[in-house]
């Protein structure tokens, strides 16, 4: 897929308002899903219009350069114009310079909601039709799946996170 490599052809991006789709996470397909949701607002996406994988000590600068190039060549029509509309990417970066796995993913479809405004963004090499937004029933965990605290219980973990946030805020 040439769109996965980089800006060999410019991505075409269209964002438009939609009626509130309800629970954002319910819209996600069972595979290839991305989400950033907090308090009911946020973004969910699926598909891959573009992707960039990197590693090493310069992974952030390489990802930034790729993103700037991709965005500079994209053709964007954003009829909503709120944060989260237009061309977006989901990113995940490793903590270690030596680890593989840092990635930026530009989804083909993004559904978002912010402060009562809902939208859909479609991203690809050409204009495509708006996908069906039928909620997907949640899949139960696979047999044998268990949920448990790790070596630190959740109350202690929350205390450690609060301590880290305090240290960050203190500089």
PDB file of C-alpha atoms in Angstrom:
ATOM      1  CA  UNK A   1       0.000   0.000   0.000  1.00  0.00           C
ATOM      2  CA  UNK A   2       1.775   3.175  -1.138  1.00  0.00           C
ATOM      3  CA  UNK A   3      -0.048   5.308   1.447  1.00  0.00           C
ATOM      4  CA  UNK A   4       1.742   3.445   4.215  1.00  0.00           C
ATOM      5  CA  UNK A   5       5.217   4.495   3.100  1.00  0.00           C
ATOM      6  CA  UNK A   6       4.949   8.274   3.224  1.00  0.00           C
ATOM      7  CA  UNK A   7       3.740  11.080   1.048  1.00  0.00           C
ATOM      8  CA  UNK A   8       4.306   9.414  -2.341  1.00  0.00           C
ATOM      9  CA  UNK A   9       0.893  10.812  -3.178  1.00  0.00           C
ATOM     10  CA  UNK A  10      -0.787  13.470  -1.046  1.00  0.00           C
ATOM     11  CA  UNK A  11      -3.424  12.273   1.371  1.00  0.00           C
ATOM     12  CA  UNK A  12      -6.909  13.688   0.893  1.00  0.00           C
ATOM     13  CA  UNK A  13      -8.601  14.560   4.198  1.00  0.00           C
ATOM     14  CA  UNK A  14     -12.243  15.528   4.752  1.00  0.00           C
ATOM     15  CA  UNK A  15     -13.806  16.401   8.134  1.00  0.00           C
ATOM     16  CA  UNK A  16     -17.510  17.151   8.489  1.00  0.00           C
ATOM     17  CA  UNK A  17     -20.005  17.453  11.332  1.00  0.00           C
ATOM     18  CA  UNK A  18     -22.256  14.522  12.139  1.00  0.00           C
ATOM     19  CA  UNK A  19     -25.049  13.861  14.585  1.00  0.00           C
ATOM     20  CA  UNK A  20     -23.748  12.640  17.935  1.00  0.00           C
ATOM     21  CA  UNK A  21     -22.864   8.984  17.322  1.00  0.00           C
ATOM     22  CA  UNK A  22     -23.247   7.950  20.968  1.00  0.00           C
ATOM     23  CA  UNK A  23     -20.589   5.911  22.750  1.00  0.00           C
ATOM     24  CA  UNK A  24     -17.388   6.387  20.734  1.00  0.00           C
ATOM     25  CA  UNK A  25     -15.759   3.136  21.820  1.00  0.00           C
ATOM     26  CA  UNK A  26     -18.824   1.174  20.637  1.00  0.00           C
ATOM     27  CA  UNK A  27     -18.053   2.282  17.071  1.00  0.00           C
ATOM     28  CA  UNK A  28     -14.675   0.555  16.978  1.00  0.00           C
ATOM     29  CA  UNK A  29     -14.322  -2.575  14.875  1.00  0.00           C
ATOM     30  CA  UNK A  30     -12.829  -5.623  16.616  1.00  0.00           C
ATOM     31  CA  UNK A  31      -9.451  -5.205  14.876  1.00  0.00           C
ATOM     32  CA  UNK A  32      -7.146  -2.382  13.749  1.00  0.00           C
ATOM     33  CA  UNK A  33      -8.748   0.116  16.151  1.00  0.00           C
ATOM     34  CA  UNK A  34      -7.263   3.235  17.727  1.00  0.00           C
ATOM     35  CA  UNK A  35      -8.719   5.363  20.505  1.00  0.00           C
ATOM     36  CA  UNK A  36      -8.077   8.348  22.709  1.00  0.00           C
ATOM     37  CA  UNK A  37     -11.215   8.921  24.795  1.00  0.00           C
ATOM     38  CA  UNK A  38     -11.680  10.710  28.110  1.00  0.00           C
ATOM     39  CA  UNK A  39     -14.975  11.507  29.769  1.00  0.00           C
ATOM     40  CA  UNK A  40     -16.975  10.574  26.658  1.00  0.00           C
ATOM     41  CA  UNK A  41     -15.124  12.991  24.373  1.00  0.00           C
ATOM     42  CA  UNK A  42     -12.186  12.044  22.200  1.00  0.00           C
ATOM     43  CA  UNK A  43     -11.230  10.275  19.016  1.00  0.00           C
ATOM     44  CA  UNK A  44     -11.643   6.742  17.709  1.00  0.00           C
ATOM     45  CA  UNK A  45     -10.182   5.584  14.442  1.00  0.00           C
ATOM     46  CA  UNK A  46      -9.557   2.566  12.275  1.00  0.00           C
ATOM     47  CA  UNK A  47      -7.772   1.572   9.109  1.00  0.00           C
ATOM     48  CA  UNK A  48      -4.363   2.758   7.946  1.00  0.00           C
ATOM     49  CA  UNK A  49      -4.071   5.668   5.514  1.00  0.00           C
ATOM     50  CA  UNK A  50      -0.386   6.096   6.429  1.00  0.00           C
ATOM     51  CA  UNK A  51       2.049   4.637   8.923  1.00  0.00           C
ATOM     52  CA  UNK A  52       5.598   5.395  10.046  1.00  0.00           C
ATOM     53  CA  UNK A  53       7.712   3.097  12.221  1.00  0.00           C
ATOM     54  CA  UNK A  54      10.956   4.190  13.811  1.00  0.00           C
ATOM     55  CA  UNK A  55      13.430   3.418  16.565  1.00  0.00           C
ATOM     56  CA  UNK A  56      16.668   4.716  18.025  1.00  0.00           C
ATOM     57  CA  UNK A  57      17.710   7.815  19.888  1.00  0.00           C
ATOM     58  CA  UNK A  58      16.453  10.058  17.087  1.00  0.00           C
ATOM     59  CA  UNK A  59      13.019   8.375  16.814  1.00  0.00           C
ATOM     60  CA  UNK A  60      11.164  11.529  17.877  1.00  0.00           C
ATOM     61  CA  UNK A  61      12.912  13.786  15.372  1.00  0.00           C
ATOM     62  CA  UNK A  62      12.459  11.216  12.565  1.00  0.00           C
ATOM     63  CA  UNK A  63       8.760  10.892  13.387  1.00  0.00           C
ATOM     64  CA  UNK A  64       8.382  14.678  13.529  1.00  0.00           C
ATOM     65  CA  UNK A  65      10.054  15.110  10.132  1.00  0.00           C
ATOM     66  CA  UNK A  66       7.831  12.412   8.580  1.00  0.00           C
ATOM     67  CA  UNK A  67       4.685  13.983  10.052  1.00  0.00           C
ATOM     68  CA  UNK A  68       5.610  17.495   8.898  1.00  0.00           C
ATOM     69  CA  UNK A  69       6.260  16.241   5.358  1.00  0.00           C
ATOM     70  CA  UNK A  70       3.025  14.253   5.273  1.00  0.00           C
ATOM     71  CA  UNK A  71       0.980  17.191   6.588  1.00  0.00           C
ATOM     72  CA  UNK A  72       2.641  19.686   4.232  1.00  0.00           C
ATOM     73  CA  UNK A  73       1.513  17.688   1.201  1.00  0.00           C
ATOM     74  CA  UNK A  74      -1.979  16.697   2.397  1.00  0.00           C
ATOM     75  CA  UNK A  75      -5.097  18.170   0.813  1.00  0.00           C
ATOM     76  CA  UNK A  76      -7.383  19.005   3.738  1.00  0.00           C
ATOM     77  CA  UNK A  77     -11.010  20.112   3.817  1.00  0.00           C
ATOM     78  CA  UNK A  78     -12.040  20.686   7.428  1.00  0.00           C
ATOM     79  CA  UNK A  79     -15.611  21.940   7.769  1.00  0.00           C
ATOM     80  CA  UNK A  80     -15.574  21.522  11.575  1.00  0.00           C
ATOM     81  CA  UNK A  81     -12.346  23.284  12.619  1.00  0.00           C
ATOM     82  CA  UNK A  82     -12.012  22.129  16.225  1.00  0.00           C
ATOM     83  CA  UNK A  83      -8.996  20.392  17.791  1.00  0.00           C
ATOM     84  CA  UNK A  84      -8.951  16.791  16.553  1.00  0.00           C
ATOM     85  CA  UNK A  85     -10.412  17.455  13.111  1.00  0.00           C
ATOM     86  CA  UNK A  86      -8.485  17.453   9.858  1.00  0.00           C
ATOM     87  CA  UNK A  87      -5.369  15.341   9.470  1.00  0.00           C
ATOM     88  CA  UNK A  88      -4.471  13.516  12.698  1.00  0.00           C
ATOM     89  CA  UNK A  89      -2.181  10.725  13.756  1.00  0.00           C
ATOM     90  CA  UNK A  90      -2.101   8.367  16.699  1.00  0.00           C
ATOM     91  CA  UNK A  91       1.376   7.806  18.090  1.00  0.00           C
ATOM     92  CA  UNK A  92       3.090   5.413  20.435  1.00  0.00           C
ATOM     93  CA  UNK A  93       6.759   5.657  21.362  1.00  0.00           C
ATOM     94  CA  UNK A  94       9.025   3.268  23.207  1.00  0.00           C
ATOM     95  CA  UNK A  95      10.755   4.417  26.376  1.00  0.00           C
ATOM     96  CA  UNK A  96      14.066   2.863  25.340  1.00  0.00           C
ATOM     97  CA  UNK A  97      16.225   4.072  22.460  1.00  0.00           C
ATOM     98  CA  UNK A  98      17.088   0.441  21.704  1.00  0.00           C
ATOM     99  CA  UNK A  99      13.536  -0.909  21.489  1.00  0.00           C
ATOM    100  CA  UNK A 100      11.565  -1.285  18.279  1.00  0.00           C
ATOM    101  CA  UNK A 101       7.903  -0.320  18.232  1.00  0.00           C
ATOM    102  CA  UNK A 102       7.614   3.459  17.961  1.00  0.00           C
ATOM    103  CA  UNK A 103       4.896   4.217  15.437  1.00  0.00           C
ATOM    104  CA  UNK A 104       2.677   6.957  14.006  1.00  0.00           C
ATOM    105  CA  UNK A 105      -0.589   5.771  12.451  1.00  0.00           C
ATOM    106  CA  UNK A 106      -2.883   7.952  10.362  1.00  0.00           C
ATOM    107  CA  UNK A 107      -6.242   6.155  10.347  1.00  0.00           C
ATOM    108  CA  UNK A 108      -8.565   6.034   7.348  1.00  0.00           C
ATOM    109  CA  UNK A 109     -11.599   6.908   9.477  1.00  0.00           C
ATOM    110  CA  UNK A 110     -11.776   9.052  12.615  1.00  0.00           C
ATOM    111  CA  UNK A 111     -14.907   9.749  14.633  1.00  0.00           C
ATOM    112  CA  UNK A 112     -14.565  12.477  17.227  1.00  0.00           C
ATOM    113  CA  UNK A 113     -16.501  14.430  19.770  1.00  0.00           C
ATOM    114  CA  UNK A 114     -15.468  17.530  21.705  1.00  0.00           C
ATOM    115  CA  UNK A 115     -17.679  19.836  23.772  1.00  0.00           C
ATOM    116  CA  UNK A 116     -20.878  18.591  22.126  1.00  0.00           C
ATOM    117  CA  UNK A 117     -19.569  18.778  18.539  1.00  0.00           C
ATOM    118  CA  UNK A 118     -19.256  15.432  16.712  1.00  0.00           C
ATOM    119  CA  UNK A 119     -17.504  14.800  13.407  1.00  0.00           C
ATOM    120  CA  UNK A 120     -16.158  12.250  11.007  1.00  0.00           C
ATOM    121  CA  UNK A 121     -12.844  12.514   9.194  1.00  0.00           C
ATOM    122  CA  UNK A 122     -12.068  10.318   6.187  1.00  0.00           C
ATOM    123  CA  UNK A 123      -8.418  10.079   5.083  1.00  0.00           C
ATOM    124  CA  UNK A 124      -6.980   8.384   2.011  1.00  0.00           C
ATOM    125  CA  UNK A 125      -5.520   8.794  -1.449  1.00  0.00           C
ATOM    126  CA  UNK A 126      -8.882   9.953  -2.775  1.00  0.00           C
ATOM    127  CA  UNK A 127     -12.325  10.943  -1.561  1.00  0.00           C
ATOM    128  CA  UNK A 128     -14.253   7.956  -0.299  1.00  0.00           C
ATOM    129  CA  UNK A 129     -17.801   7.593   0.929  1.00  0.00           C
ATOM    130  CA  UNK A 130     -18.648   7.984   4.593  1.00  0.00           C
ATOM    131  CA  UNK A 131     -18.577   4.587   6.328  1.00  0.00           C
ATOM    132  CA  UNK A 132     -21.497   3.076   8.203  1.00  0.00           C
ATOM    133  CA  UNK A 133     -21.370   4.081  11.872  1.00  0.00           C
ATOM    134  CA  UNK A 134     -23.282   1.146  13.320  1.00  0.00           C
ATOM    135  CA  UNK A 135     -22.061   0.324  16.847  1.00  0.00           C
ATOM    136  CA  UNK A 136     -20.203  -2.971  17.201  1.00  0.00           C
ATOM    137  CA  UNK A 137     -21.081  -5.145  20.177  1.00  0.00           C
ATOM    138  CA  UNK A 138     -18.122  -5.564  22.511  1.00  0.00           C
ATOM    139  CA  UNK A 139     -16.410  -8.933  22.274  1.00  0.00           C
ATOM    140  CA  UNK A 140     -16.005 -10.822  25.515  1.00  0.00           C
ATOM    141  CA  UNK A 141     -12.427 -11.622  26.555  1.00  0.00           C
ATOM    142  CA  UNK A 142     -11.020 -14.904  25.265  1.00  0.00           C
ATOM    143  CA  UNK A 143     -11.549 -17.941  27.483  1.00  0.00           C
ATOM    144  CA  UNK A 144      -8.943 -18.080  30.198  1.00  0.00           C
ATOM    145  CA  UNK A 145      -8.396 -14.289  30.261  1.00  0.00           C
ATOM    146  CA  UNK A 146      -8.044 -12.900  33.761  1.00  0.00           C
ATOM    147  CA  UNK A 147      -7.636  -9.372  35.006  1.00  0.00           C
ATOM    148  CA  UNK A 148      -5.429  -8.735  38.006  1.00  0.00           C
ATOM    149  CA  UNK A 149      -3.082  -6.190  39.510  1.00  0.00           C
ATOM    150  CA  UNK A 150       0.573  -6.528  38.623  1.00  0.00           C
ATOM    151  CA  UNK A 151       3.307  -6.619  41.240  1.00  0.00           C
ATOM    152  CA  UNK A 152       1.900  -3.363  42.686  1.00  0.00           C
ATOM    153  CA  UNK A 153      -1.778  -3.139  43.657  1.00  0.00           C
ATOM    154  CA  UNK A 154      -3.905  -0.411  42.063  1.00  0.00           C
ATOM    155  CA  UNK A 155      -4.067   1.810  45.170  1.00  0.00           C
ATOM    156  CA  UNK A 156      -0.262   1.825  45.526  1.00  0.00           C
ATOM    157  CA  UNK A 157       0.106   2.392  41.763  1.00  0.00           C
ATOM    158  CA  UNK A 158      -2.184   5.441  41.903  1.00  0.00           C
ATOM    159  CA  UNK A 159      -0.036   6.836  44.715  1.00  0.00           C
ATOM    160  CA  UNK A 160       3.134   6.344  42.656  1.00  0.00           C
ATOM    161  CA  UNK A 161       1.554   8.093  39.667  1.00  0.00           C
ATOM    162  CA  UNK A 162       0.422  11.009  41.863  1.00  0.00           C
ATOM    163  CA  UNK A 163       3.958  11.268  43.253  1.00  0.00           C
ATOM    164  CA  UNK A 164       5.423  11.296  39.723  1.00  0.00           C
ATOM    165  CA  UNK A 165       2.981  14.002  38.614  1.00  0.00           C
ATOM    166  CA  UNK A 166       3.935  16.117  41.635  1.00  0.00           C
ATOM    167  CA  UNK A 167       7.623  15.728  40.792  1.00  0.00           C
ATOM    168  CA  UNK A 168       6.961  16.726  37.149  1.00  0.00           C
ATOM    169  CA  UNK A 169       4.957  19.775  38.220  1.00  0.00           C
ATOM    170  CA  UNK A 170       7.779  20.756  40.604  1.00  0.00           C
ATOM    171  CA  UNK A 171      10.234  20.683  37.701  1.00  0.00           C
TER     172      UNK A 171
END
